[in-house]
């Protein structure tokens, strides 16, 4: 039988031994409002799809407590370099967040089907 260890020497499947740091995830009021707006709009057409989208987004955001740096930085002309990480959720949603010390700050949840040019100006 073979066993695999990650870069921290942890046996796969045994989370109790891992020494990777965990981060506190903070969702801004603006990001909460954006999420509520997206879900409300979707619920007009399909309440089930709205529930699924909300759950998928919340699960993705919660997952940032572990290795939030796994997602790349946002590269945009009017955004300072290396400020926001970008995480795509489902097909259409973009979550932008910053990492400061042991905290992750979710600042924006954008529906990429809409015009979000205001964000990069």
Tab-separated table of C-alpha atoms in Angstrom:
chain	number	residue	atom	x	y	z
A	1	UNK	CA	0.000	0.000	0.000
A	2	UNK	CA	1.289	3.478	-0.885
A	3	UNK	CA	0.765	6.641	1.120
A	4	UNK	CA	1.078	10.185	-0.147
A	5	UNK	CA	2.186	13.198	1.810
A	6	UNK	CA	1.688	16.821	0.922
A	7	UNK	CA	4.358	19.528	1.181
A	8	UNK	CA	3.718	19.853	4.923
A	9	UNK	CA	4.310	16.136	5.508
A	10	UNK	CA	0.624	15.417	6.100
A	11	UNK	CA	-0.775	12.058	5.171
A	12	UNK	CA	-3.626	12.529	2.673
A	13	UNK	CA	-6.974	12.100	4.319
A	14	UNK	CA	-5.692	12.807	7.819
A	15	UNK	CA	-6.501	16.456	8.469
A	16	UNK	CA	-5.646	16.366	12.147
A	17	UNK	CA	-1.905	16.347	11.478
A	18	UNK	CA	-1.799	19.275	9.080
A	19	UNK	CA	-0.011	22.362	10.290
A	20	UNK	CA	-1.311	24.686	7.568
A	21	UNK	CA	-2.611	27.958	8.977
A	22	UNK	CA	-6.306	28.712	8.972
A	23	UNK	CA	-7.607	32.162	8.192
A	24	UNK	CA	-10.535	34.139	9.521
A	25	UNK	CA	-12.930	34.993	6.645
A	26	UNK	CA	-14.673	38.381	6.840
A	27	UNK	CA	-17.371	39.294	4.303
A	28	UNK	CA	-17.925	43.042	3.873
A	29	UNK	CA	-21.385	44.603	3.993
A	30	UNK	CA	-21.007	45.521	0.326
A	31	UNK	CA	-20.221	41.905	-0.633
A	32	UNK	CA	-23.221	40.684	1.417
A	33	UNK	CA	-25.465	43.162	-0.387
A	34	UNK	CA	-24.090	42.073	-3.756
A	35	UNK	CA	-24.737	38.417	-2.907
A	36	UNK	CA	-28.286	39.195	-1.750
A	37	UNK	CA	-28.936	41.151	-4.952
A	38	UNK	CA	-27.721	38.303	-7.177
A	39	UNK	CA	-29.795	35.725	-5.304
A	40	UNK	CA	-32.918	37.928	-5.273
A	41	UNK	CA	-32.680	38.476	-9.017
A	42	UNK	CA	-32.201	34.773	-9.710
A	43	UNK	CA	-35.071	33.815	-7.374
A	44	UNK	CA	-37.498	35.695	-9.619
A	45	UNK	CA	-36.886	33.066	-12.307
A	46	UNK	CA	-35.985	29.993	-10.253
A	47	UNK	CA	-36.038	29.784	-6.452
A	48	UNK	CA	-34.220	26.432	-6.610
A	49	UNK	CA	-31.412	27.882	-8.755
A	50	UNK	CA	-31.177	30.842	-6.370
A	51	UNK	CA	-30.765	28.505	-3.375
A	52	UNK	CA	-28.114	26.486	-5.193
A	53	UNK	CA	-26.211	29.598	-6.266
A	54	UNK	CA	-26.291	31.030	-2.744
A	55	UNK	CA	-25.068	27.736	-1.255
A	56	UNK	CA	-22.311	27.381	-3.857
A	57	UNK	CA	-21.097	30.940	-3.277
A	58	UNK	CA	-21.209	30.611	0.509
A	59	UNK	CA	-19.345	27.290	0.422
A	60	UNK	CA	-16.693	28.753	-1.873
A	61	UNK	CA	-16.255	31.782	0.385
A	62	UNK	CA	-16.059	29.601	3.497
A	63	UNK	CA	-13.363	27.511	1.800
A	64	UNK	CA	-11.074	30.546	1.858
A	65	UNK	CA	-10.249	29.809	5.498
A	66	UNK	CA	-7.761	27.277	4.134
A	67	UNK	CA	-5.065	28.317	1.638
A	68	UNK	CA	-6.715	31.493	0.310
A	69	UNK	CA	-3.566	32.246	-1.685
A	70	UNK	CA	-4.392	29.331	-4.027
A	71	UNK	CA	-6.285	31.737	-6.297
A	72	UNK	CA	-4.443	34.223	-8.546
A	73	UNK	CA	-4.298	37.969	-8.193
A	74	UNK	CA	-6.665	40.177	-10.156
A	75	UNK	CA	-4.782	42.059	-12.849
A	76	UNK	CA	-6.594	45.206	-13.912
A	77	UNK	CA	-5.348	48.568	-15.071
A	78	UNK	CA	-6.823	50.667	-12.247
A	79	UNK	CA	-6.388	48.159	-9.403
A	80	UNK	CA	-3.072	48.183	-7.531
A	81	UNK	CA	-1.059	45.052	-8.366
A	82	UNK	CA	-1.310	42.145	-5.937
A	83	UNK	CA	-4.195	43.723	-4.003
A	84	UNK	CA	-7.124	41.413	-4.758
A	85	UNK	CA	-7.230	37.689	-5.323
A	86	UNK	CA	-9.922	36.458	-7.702
A	87	UNK	CA	-11.989	33.318	-7.304
A	88	UNK	CA	-14.498	32.251	-9.938
A	89	UNK	CA	-17.553	30.389	-8.642
A	90	UNK	CA	-19.861	28.457	-10.913
A	91	UNK	CA	-19.749	29.963	-14.387
A	92	UNK	CA	-20.664	33.534	-13.701
A	93	UNK	CA	-19.530	34.779	-10.316
A	94	UNK	CA	-16.279	36.455	-9.372
A	95	UNK	CA	-15.314	36.818	-5.708
A	96	UNK	CA	-12.615	39.402	-4.990
A	97	UNK	CA	-10.802	39.289	-1.688
A	98	UNK	CA	-7.675	40.471	0.106
A	99	UNK	CA	-5.459	38.577	2.499
A	100	UNK	CA	-4.069	40.527	5.457
A	101	UNK	CA	-2.183	38.674	8.158
A	102	UNK	CA	-4.404	35.708	9.144
A	103	UNK	CA	-7.628	37.222	7.774
A	104	UNK	CA	-9.346	37.064	4.397
A	105	UNK	CA	-11.519	40.057	3.518
A	106	UNK	CA	-14.158	39.419	0.841
A	107	UNK	CA	-14.928	42.816	-0.691
A	108	UNK	CA	-16.869	42.076	-3.893
A	109	UNK	CA	-19.075	39.353	-5.367
A	110	UNK	CA	-19.599	40.189	-9.032
A	111	UNK	CA	-21.944	38.633	-11.575
A	112	UNK	CA	-19.740	38.603	-14.679
A	113	UNK	CA	-22.774	38.739	-16.968
A	114	UNK	CA	-23.306	42.311	-15.825
A	115	UNK	CA	-21.182	45.352	-16.587
A	116	UNK	CA	-18.656	45.736	-13.795
A	117	UNK	CA	-16.448	48.354	-15.419
A	118	UNK	CA	-17.117	50.548	-12.348
A	119	UNK	CA	-14.929	48.164	-10.379
A	120	UNK	CA	-11.760	48.742	-12.357
A	121	UNK	CA	-12.040	52.503	-12.790
